[in-house]
CSV table of C-alpha atoms in Angstrom, one decimal:
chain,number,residue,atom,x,y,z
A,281,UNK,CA,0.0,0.0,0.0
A,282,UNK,CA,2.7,2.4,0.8
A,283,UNK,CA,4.8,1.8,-2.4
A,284,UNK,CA,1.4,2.2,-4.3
A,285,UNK,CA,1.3,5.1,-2.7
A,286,UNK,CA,4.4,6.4,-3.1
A,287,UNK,CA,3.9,5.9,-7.0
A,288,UNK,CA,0.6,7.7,-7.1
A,289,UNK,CA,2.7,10.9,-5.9
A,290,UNK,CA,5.5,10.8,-7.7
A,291,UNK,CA,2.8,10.1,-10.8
A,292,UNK,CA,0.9,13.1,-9.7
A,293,UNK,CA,4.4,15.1,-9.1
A,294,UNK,CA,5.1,14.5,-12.7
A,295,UNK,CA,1.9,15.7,-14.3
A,296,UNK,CA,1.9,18.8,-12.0
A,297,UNK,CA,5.6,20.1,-13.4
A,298,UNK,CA,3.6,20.4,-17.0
A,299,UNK,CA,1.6,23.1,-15.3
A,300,UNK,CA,2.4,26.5,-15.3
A,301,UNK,CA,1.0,27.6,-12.7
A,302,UNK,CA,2.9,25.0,-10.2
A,303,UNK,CA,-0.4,23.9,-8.9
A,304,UNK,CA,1.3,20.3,-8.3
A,305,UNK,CA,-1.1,17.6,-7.5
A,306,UNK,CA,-0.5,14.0,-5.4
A,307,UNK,CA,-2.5,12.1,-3.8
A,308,UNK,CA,-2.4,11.6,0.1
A,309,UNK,CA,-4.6,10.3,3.4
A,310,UNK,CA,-4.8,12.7,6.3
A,311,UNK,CA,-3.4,11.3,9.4
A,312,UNK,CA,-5.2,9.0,12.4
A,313,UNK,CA,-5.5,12.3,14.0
A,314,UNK,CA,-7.6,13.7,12.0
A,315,UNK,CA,-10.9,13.6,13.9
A,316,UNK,CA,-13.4,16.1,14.4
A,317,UNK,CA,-16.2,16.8,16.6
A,318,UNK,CA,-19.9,15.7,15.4
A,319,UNK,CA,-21.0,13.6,13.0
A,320,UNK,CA,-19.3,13.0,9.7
A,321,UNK,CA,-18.1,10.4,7.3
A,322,UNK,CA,-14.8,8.4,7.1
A,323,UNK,CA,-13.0,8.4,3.8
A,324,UNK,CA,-9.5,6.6,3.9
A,325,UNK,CA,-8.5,8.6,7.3
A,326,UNK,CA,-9.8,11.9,6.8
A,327,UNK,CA,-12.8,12.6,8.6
A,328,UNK,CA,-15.6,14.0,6.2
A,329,UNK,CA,-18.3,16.7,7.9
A,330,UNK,CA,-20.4,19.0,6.5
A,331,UNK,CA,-22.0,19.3,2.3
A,332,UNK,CA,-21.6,22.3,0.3
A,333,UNK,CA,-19.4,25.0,-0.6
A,334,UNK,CA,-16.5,26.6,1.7
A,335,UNK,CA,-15.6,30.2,0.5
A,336,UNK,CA,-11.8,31.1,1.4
A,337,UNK,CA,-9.6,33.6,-0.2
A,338,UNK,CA,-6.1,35.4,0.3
A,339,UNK,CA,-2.6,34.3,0.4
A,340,UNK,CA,-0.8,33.4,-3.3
A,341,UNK,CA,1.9,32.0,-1.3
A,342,UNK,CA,0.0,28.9,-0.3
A,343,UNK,CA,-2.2,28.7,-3.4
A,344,UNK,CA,0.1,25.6,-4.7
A,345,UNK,CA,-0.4,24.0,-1.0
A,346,UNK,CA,-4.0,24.8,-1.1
A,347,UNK,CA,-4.3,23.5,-4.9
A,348,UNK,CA,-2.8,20.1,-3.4
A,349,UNK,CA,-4.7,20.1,-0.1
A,350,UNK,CA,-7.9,20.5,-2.0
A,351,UNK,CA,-7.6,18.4,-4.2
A,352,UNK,CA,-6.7,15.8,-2.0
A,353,UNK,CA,-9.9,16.6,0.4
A,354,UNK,CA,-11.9,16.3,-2.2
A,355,UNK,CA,-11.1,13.5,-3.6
A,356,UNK,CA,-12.3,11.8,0.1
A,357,UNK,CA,-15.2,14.2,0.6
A,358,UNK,CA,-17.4,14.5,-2.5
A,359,UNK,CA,-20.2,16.4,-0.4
A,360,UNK,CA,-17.7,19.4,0.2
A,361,UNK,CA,-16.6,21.7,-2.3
A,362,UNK,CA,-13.6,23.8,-1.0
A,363,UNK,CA,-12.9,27.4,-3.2
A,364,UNK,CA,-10.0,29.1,-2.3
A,365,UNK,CA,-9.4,32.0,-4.6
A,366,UNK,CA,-5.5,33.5,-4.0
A,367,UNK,CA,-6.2,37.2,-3.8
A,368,UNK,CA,-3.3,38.1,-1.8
A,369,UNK,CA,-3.1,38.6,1.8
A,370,UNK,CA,-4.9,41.7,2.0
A,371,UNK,CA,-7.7,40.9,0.1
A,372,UNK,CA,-8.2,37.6,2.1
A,373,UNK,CA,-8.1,39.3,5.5
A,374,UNK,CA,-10.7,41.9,3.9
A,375,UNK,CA,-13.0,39.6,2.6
A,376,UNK,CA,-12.7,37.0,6.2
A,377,UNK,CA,-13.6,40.8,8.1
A,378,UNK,CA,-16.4,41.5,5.7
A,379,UNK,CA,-18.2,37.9,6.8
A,380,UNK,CA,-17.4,36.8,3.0
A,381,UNK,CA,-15.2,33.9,3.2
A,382,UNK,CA,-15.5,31.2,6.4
A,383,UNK,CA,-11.9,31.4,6.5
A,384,UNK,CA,-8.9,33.7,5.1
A,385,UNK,CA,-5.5,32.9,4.1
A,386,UNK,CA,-2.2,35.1,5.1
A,387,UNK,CA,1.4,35.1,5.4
A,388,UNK,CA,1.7,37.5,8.2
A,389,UNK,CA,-0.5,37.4,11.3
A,390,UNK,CA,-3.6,39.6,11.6
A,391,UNK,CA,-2.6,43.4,13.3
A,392,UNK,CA,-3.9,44.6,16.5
A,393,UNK,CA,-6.6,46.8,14.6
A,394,UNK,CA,-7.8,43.5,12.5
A,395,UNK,CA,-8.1,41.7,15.5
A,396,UNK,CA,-10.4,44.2,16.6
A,397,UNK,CA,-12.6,44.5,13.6
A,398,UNK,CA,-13.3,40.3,14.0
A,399,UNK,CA,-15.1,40.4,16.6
A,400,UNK,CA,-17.6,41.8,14.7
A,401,UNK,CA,-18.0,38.9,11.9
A,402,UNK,CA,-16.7,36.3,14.9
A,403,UNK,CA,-19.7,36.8,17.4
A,404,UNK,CA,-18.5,36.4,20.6
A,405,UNK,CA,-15.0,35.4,19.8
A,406,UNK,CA,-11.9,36.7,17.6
A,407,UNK,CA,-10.2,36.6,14.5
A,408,UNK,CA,-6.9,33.9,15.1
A,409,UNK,CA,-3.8,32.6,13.3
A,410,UNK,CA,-2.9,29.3,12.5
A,411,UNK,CA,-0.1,28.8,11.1
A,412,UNK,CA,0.0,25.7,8.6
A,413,UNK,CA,2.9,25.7,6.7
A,414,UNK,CA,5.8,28.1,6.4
A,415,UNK,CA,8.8,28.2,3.4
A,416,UNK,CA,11.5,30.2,2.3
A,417,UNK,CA,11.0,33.2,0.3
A,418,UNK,CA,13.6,32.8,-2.8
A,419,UNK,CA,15.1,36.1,-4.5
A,420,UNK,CA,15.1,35.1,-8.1
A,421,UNK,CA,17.4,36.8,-10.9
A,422,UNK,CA,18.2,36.9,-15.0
A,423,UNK,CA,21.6,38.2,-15.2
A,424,UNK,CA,22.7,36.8,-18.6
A,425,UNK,CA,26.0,34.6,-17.9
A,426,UNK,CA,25.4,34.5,-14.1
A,427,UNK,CA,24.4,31.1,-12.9
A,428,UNK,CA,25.5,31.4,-9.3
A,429,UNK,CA,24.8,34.9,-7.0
A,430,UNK,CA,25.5,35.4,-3.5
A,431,UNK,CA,23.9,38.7,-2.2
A,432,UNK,CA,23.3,39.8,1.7
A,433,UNK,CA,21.0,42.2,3.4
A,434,UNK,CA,22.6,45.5,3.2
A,435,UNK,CA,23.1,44.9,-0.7
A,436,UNK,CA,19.6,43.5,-1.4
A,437,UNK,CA,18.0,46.5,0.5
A,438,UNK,CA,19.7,48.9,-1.6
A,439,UNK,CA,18.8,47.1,-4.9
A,440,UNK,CA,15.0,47.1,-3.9
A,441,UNK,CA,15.6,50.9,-3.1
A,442,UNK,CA,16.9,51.5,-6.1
A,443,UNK,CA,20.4,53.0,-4.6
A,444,UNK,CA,22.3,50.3,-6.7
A,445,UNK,CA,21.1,49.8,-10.2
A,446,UNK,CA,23.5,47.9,-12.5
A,447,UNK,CA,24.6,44.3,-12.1
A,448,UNK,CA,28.1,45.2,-11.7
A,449,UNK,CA,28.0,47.3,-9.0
A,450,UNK,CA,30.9,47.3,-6.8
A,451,UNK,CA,29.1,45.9,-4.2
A,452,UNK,CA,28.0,43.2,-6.1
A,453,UNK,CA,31.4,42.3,-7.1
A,454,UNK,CA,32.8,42.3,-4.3
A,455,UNK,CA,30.0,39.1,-3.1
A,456,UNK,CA,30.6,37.5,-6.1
A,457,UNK,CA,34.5,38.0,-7.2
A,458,UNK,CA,34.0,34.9,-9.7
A,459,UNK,CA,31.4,36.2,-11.7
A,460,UNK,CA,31.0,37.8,-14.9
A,461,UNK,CA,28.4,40.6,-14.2
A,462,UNK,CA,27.3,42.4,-17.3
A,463,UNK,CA,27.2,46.0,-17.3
A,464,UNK,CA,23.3,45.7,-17.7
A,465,UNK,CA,20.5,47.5,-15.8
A,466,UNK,CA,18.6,45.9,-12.5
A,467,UNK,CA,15.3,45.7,-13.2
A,468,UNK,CA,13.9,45.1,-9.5
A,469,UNK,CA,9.9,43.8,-9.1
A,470,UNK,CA,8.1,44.5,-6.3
A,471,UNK,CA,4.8,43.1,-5.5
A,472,UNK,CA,1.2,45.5,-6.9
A,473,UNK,CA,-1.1,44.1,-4.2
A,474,UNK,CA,-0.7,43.8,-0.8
A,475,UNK,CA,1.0,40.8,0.4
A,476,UNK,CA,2.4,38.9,2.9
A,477,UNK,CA,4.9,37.8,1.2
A,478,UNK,CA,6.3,41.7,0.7
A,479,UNK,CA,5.5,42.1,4.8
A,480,UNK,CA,8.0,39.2,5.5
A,481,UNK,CA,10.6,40.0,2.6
A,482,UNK,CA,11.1,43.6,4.4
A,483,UNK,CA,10.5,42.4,7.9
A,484,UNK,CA,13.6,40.5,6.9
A,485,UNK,CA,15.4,43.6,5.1
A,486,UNK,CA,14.1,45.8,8.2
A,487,UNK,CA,15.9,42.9,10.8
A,488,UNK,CA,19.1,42.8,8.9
A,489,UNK,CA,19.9,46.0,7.7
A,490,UNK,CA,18.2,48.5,9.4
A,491,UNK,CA,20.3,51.2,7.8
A,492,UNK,CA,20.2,50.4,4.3
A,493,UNK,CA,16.2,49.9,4.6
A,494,UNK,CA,14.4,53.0,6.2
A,495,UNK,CA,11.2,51.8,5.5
A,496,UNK,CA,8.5,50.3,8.1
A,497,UNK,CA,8.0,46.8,7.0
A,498,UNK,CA,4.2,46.0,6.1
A,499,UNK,CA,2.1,44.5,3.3
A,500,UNK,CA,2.0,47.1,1.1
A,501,UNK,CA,5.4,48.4,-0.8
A,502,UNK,CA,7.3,51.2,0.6
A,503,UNK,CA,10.3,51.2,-1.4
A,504,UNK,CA,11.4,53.6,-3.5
A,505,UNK,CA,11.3,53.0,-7.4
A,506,UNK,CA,11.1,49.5,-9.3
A,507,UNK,CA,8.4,47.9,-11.2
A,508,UNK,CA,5.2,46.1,-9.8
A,509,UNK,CA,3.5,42.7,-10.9
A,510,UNK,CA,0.5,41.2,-9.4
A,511,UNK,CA,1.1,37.6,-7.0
A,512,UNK,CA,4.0,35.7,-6.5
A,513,UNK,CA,2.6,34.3,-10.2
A,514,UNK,CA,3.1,37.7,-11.7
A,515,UNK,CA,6.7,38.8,-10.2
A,516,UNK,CA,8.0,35.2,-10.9
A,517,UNK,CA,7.0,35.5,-14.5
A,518,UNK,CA,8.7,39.0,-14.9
A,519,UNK,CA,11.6,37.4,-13.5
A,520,UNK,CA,11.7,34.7,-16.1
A,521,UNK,CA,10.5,37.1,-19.0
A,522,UNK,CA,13.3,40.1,-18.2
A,523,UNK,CA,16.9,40.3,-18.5
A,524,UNK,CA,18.4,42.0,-15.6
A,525,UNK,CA,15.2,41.0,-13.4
A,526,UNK,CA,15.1,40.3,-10.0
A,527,UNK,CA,12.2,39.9,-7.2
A,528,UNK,CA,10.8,38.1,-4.2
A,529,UNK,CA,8.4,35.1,-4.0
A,530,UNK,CA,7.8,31.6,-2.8
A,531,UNK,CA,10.9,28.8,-3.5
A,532,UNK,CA,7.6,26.6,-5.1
A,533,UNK,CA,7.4,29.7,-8.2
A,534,UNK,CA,11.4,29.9,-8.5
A,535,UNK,CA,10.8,25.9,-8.9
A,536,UNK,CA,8.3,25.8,-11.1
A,537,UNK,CA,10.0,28.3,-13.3
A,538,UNK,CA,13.1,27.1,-13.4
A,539,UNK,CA,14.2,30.5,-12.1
A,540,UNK,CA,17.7,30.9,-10.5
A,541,UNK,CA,17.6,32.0,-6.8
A,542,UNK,CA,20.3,33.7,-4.7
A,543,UNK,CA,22.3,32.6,-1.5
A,544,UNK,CA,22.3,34.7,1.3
A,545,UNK,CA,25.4,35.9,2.9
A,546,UNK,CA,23.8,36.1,6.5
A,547,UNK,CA,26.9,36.1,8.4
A,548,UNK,CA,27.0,32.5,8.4
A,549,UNK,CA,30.0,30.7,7.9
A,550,UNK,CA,29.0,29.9,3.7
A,551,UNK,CA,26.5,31.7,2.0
A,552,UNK,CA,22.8,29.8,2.4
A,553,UNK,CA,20.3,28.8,-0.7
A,554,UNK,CA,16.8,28.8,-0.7
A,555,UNK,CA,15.6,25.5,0.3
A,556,UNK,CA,13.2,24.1,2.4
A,557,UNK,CA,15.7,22.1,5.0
A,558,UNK,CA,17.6,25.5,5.5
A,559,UNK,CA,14.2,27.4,5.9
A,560,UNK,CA,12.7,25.0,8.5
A,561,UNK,CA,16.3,25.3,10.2
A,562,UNK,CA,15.5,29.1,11.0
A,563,UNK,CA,11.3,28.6,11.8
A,564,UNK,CA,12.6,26.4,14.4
A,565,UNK,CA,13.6,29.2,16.0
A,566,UNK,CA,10.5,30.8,15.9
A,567,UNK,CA,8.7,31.2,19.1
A,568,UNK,CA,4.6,32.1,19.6
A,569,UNK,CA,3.8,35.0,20.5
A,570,UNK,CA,0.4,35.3,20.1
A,571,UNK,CA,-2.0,34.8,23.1
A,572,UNK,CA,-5.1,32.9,23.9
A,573,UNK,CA,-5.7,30.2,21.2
A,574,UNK,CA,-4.0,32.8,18.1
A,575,UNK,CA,-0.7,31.2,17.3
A,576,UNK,CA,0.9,34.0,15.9
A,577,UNK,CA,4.5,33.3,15.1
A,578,UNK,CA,7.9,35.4,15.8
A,579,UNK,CA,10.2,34.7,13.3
A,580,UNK,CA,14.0,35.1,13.4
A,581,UNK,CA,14.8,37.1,10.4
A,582,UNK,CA,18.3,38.5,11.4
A,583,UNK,CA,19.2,34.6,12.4
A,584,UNK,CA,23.5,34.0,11.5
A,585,UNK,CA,23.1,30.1,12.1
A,586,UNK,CA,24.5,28.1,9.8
A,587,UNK,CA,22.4,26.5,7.1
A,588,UNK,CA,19.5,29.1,8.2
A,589,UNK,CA,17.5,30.6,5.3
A,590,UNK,CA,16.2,33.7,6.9
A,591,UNK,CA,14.0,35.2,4.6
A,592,UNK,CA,10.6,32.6,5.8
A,593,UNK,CA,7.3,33.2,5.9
A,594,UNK,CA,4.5,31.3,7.7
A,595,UNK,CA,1.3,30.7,6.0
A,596,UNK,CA,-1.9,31.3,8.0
A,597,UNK,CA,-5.5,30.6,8.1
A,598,UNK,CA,-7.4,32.7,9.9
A,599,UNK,CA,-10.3,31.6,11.6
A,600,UNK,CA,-12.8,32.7,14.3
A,601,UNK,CA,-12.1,31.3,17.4
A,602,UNK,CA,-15.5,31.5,18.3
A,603,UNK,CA,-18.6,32.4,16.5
A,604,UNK,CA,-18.2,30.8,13.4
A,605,UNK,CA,-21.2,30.5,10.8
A,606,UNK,CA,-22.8,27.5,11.8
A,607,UNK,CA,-23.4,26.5,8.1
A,608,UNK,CA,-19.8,25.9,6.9
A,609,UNK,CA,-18.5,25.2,10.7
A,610,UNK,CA,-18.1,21.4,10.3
A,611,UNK,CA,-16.2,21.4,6.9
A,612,UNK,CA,-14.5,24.2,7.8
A,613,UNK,CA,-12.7,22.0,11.2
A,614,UNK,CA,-13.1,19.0,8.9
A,615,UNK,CA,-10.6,20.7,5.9
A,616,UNK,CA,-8.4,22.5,8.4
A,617,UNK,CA,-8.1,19.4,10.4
A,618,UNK,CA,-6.7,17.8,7.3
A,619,UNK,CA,-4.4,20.2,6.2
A,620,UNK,CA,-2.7,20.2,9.7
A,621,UNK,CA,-2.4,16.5,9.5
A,622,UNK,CA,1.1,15.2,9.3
A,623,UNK,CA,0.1,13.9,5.9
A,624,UNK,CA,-1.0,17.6,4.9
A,625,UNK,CA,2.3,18.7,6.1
A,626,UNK,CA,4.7,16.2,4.9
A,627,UNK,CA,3.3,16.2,1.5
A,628,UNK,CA,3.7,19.6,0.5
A,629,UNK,CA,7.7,18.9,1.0
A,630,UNK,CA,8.1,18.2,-2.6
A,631,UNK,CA,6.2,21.7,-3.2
A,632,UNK,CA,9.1,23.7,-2.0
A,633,UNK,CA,6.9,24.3,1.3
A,634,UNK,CA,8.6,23.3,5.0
A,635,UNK,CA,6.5,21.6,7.2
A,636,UNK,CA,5.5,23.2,10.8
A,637,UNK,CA,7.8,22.2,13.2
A,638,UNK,CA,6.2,19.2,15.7
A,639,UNK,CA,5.4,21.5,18.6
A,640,UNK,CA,3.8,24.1,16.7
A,641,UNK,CA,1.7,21.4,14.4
A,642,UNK,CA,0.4,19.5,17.2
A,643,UNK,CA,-0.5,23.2,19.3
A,644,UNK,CA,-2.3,24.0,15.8
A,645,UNK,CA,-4.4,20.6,15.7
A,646,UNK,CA,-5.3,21.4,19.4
A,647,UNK,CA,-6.5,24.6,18.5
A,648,UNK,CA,-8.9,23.5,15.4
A,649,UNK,CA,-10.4,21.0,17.2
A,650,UNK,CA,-11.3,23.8,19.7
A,651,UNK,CA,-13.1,25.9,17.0
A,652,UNK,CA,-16.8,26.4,17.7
């Protein structure tokens, strides 16, 4: 059974790669933990409850987890039909506050003010975070001729400032002495919408080089200069269309497109790549700090460890704690119960995604269980 498993992904890996849009499909059972309170059907081991349609929206980042995770739900629940529309971060948060969507996706947990607004859709409870899978946030580049870059915070800061705009740049050279940098123009992308993904890429330029980045970190771009694209779909896609390009987004998009990504001179004894191993290294580090049942997550962007990626995001869903619609409560626990399975975890490995560390995953499936 498992080697018939193990073929159905790799299958299902396969067929995915032929996709543009990376939305990778396999095929997985959610774990023996999976239960959920009430009634409900049993299909394979993930517990089935609730019929009809579940509204969520936000967070492009996880839109090739959330392809996967769907599909795989619905191939065991046929009574539940799960529509997540990737938005962006902002849009998600806006939608979950207007009492659209029974649940939002983000990668950045919801602000103080958000929080506040929640308790209006979340009757008699509050808008949480729950993490469910985190990754590293590549920096992918088109220099003609340049296979290999190494680039650290200070530098990156002031290319996505626009205080260094050709390739060769002194600074440049002087991370990468081997190279052959053309004389060519930088054509940095930022993201259009609001994102999570741009909230943790200058948390992480914020963190590490607080003098070459004088802008508050947040959602929204603050830098000065560049061109915008729309989702992690549109930046990576700019990146692989334009010489000289570089730009932020999820390892899964640098993957699909076959887009070079830099190392990161953190201070580390070698320069660190993008991967998923070296980004779960550094979310190990990072500790809750959100209270009550939100799980809010502090992340160590400035981390020198060796074989940490710092430049992470955590995915959320965001839920009501209490007070959710009783129509689309069931398959709402039911789906997020699956997704923080460790089969929903592990599986989204070969996406370029890193799986929550144990204690977190475990505090998470405590915590859905919980919702009412």
């Amino acid at each position: 059974m498992k080697q018939l498993q193990r073929k159905n992904r790799l299958r299902a890996v396969a067929a995915g790669a032929l996709v543009v849009s990376s939305a990778l499909v396999l095929s997985a059972c959610g774990s023996d933990d999976n239960s959920s309170s009430g009634g409900g059907t049993k299909a394979g081991n993930i517990k089935c409850d609730g019929k009809g349609q579940l509204l969520a929206s936000g967070s492009s980042a996880q839109k090739n987890a959330m392809d996967l995770w769907v599909k795989n739900y619905g191939a065991a629940c046929k009574d539940t039909k799960i529509n997540y529309k990737a938005t962006g971060s902002g849009a998600g948060i806006q939608e979950f506050l207007q009492g659209k969507t029974a649940f939002a996706g983000s990668d950045s947990a919801l602000k103080p003010e958000e929080i506040k607004s929640s308790k209006s859709v979340c009757k008699g409870g509050q808008g949480i975070d729950l993490p469910m899978v985190g990754g590293p946030i590549a920096v992918g580049f088109n220099v003609p001729g340049v296979d290999k870059l190494v680039l650290d915070a200070e530098t990156l800061a002031k290319i996505f400032d626009s205080k260094i705009t050709k390739w060769d740049d002194k600074a440049i050279k002087k991370l990468n002495p081997d190279a052959k940098l053309p004389s060519l123009k930088i054509q940095a992308f930022h993201r259009s919408d609001e994102s999570g993904t741009t909230d943790n890429f200058t948390k992480y330029l914020k963190a590490a080089a607080p003098s070459a980045w004088p802008h508050e970190p947040g959602k929204a771009w603050e830098g000065k200069g560049g061109q915008s694209a729309d989702g992690s779909s549109g930046v990576s896609s700019q990146v692989k269309q334009v010489s000289g390009a570089i730009s932020y987004f999820e390892l899964s998009y640098a993957t699909a497109n076959s887009i070079k990504t830099v190392d990161l001179d953190t201070g580390a004894s070698a320069p660190v790549p993008a991967t998923v191993d070296n980004a779960s290294k550094a979310i190990s580090e990072a500790k809750v700090k959100g209270t009550g049942k939100d799980l809010a997550l502090d992340l160590a962007y400035d981390t020198k460890a060796d074989s940490a990626y710092p430049i992470t995001l955590v995915t959320y869903e965001i839920a009501c704690d209490k007070g959710n619609k009783a129509g689309t409560l069931a398959a709402t626990k039911s789906f997020l119960n699956y997704v923080a399975s460790e089969d929903g975890q592990t599986s989204l490995k070969e996406l370029g995604y890193a799986p929550l560390p144990t204690e977190i995953a475990t505090k998470v499936r405590e915590t859905v269980k919980s919702l009412s």
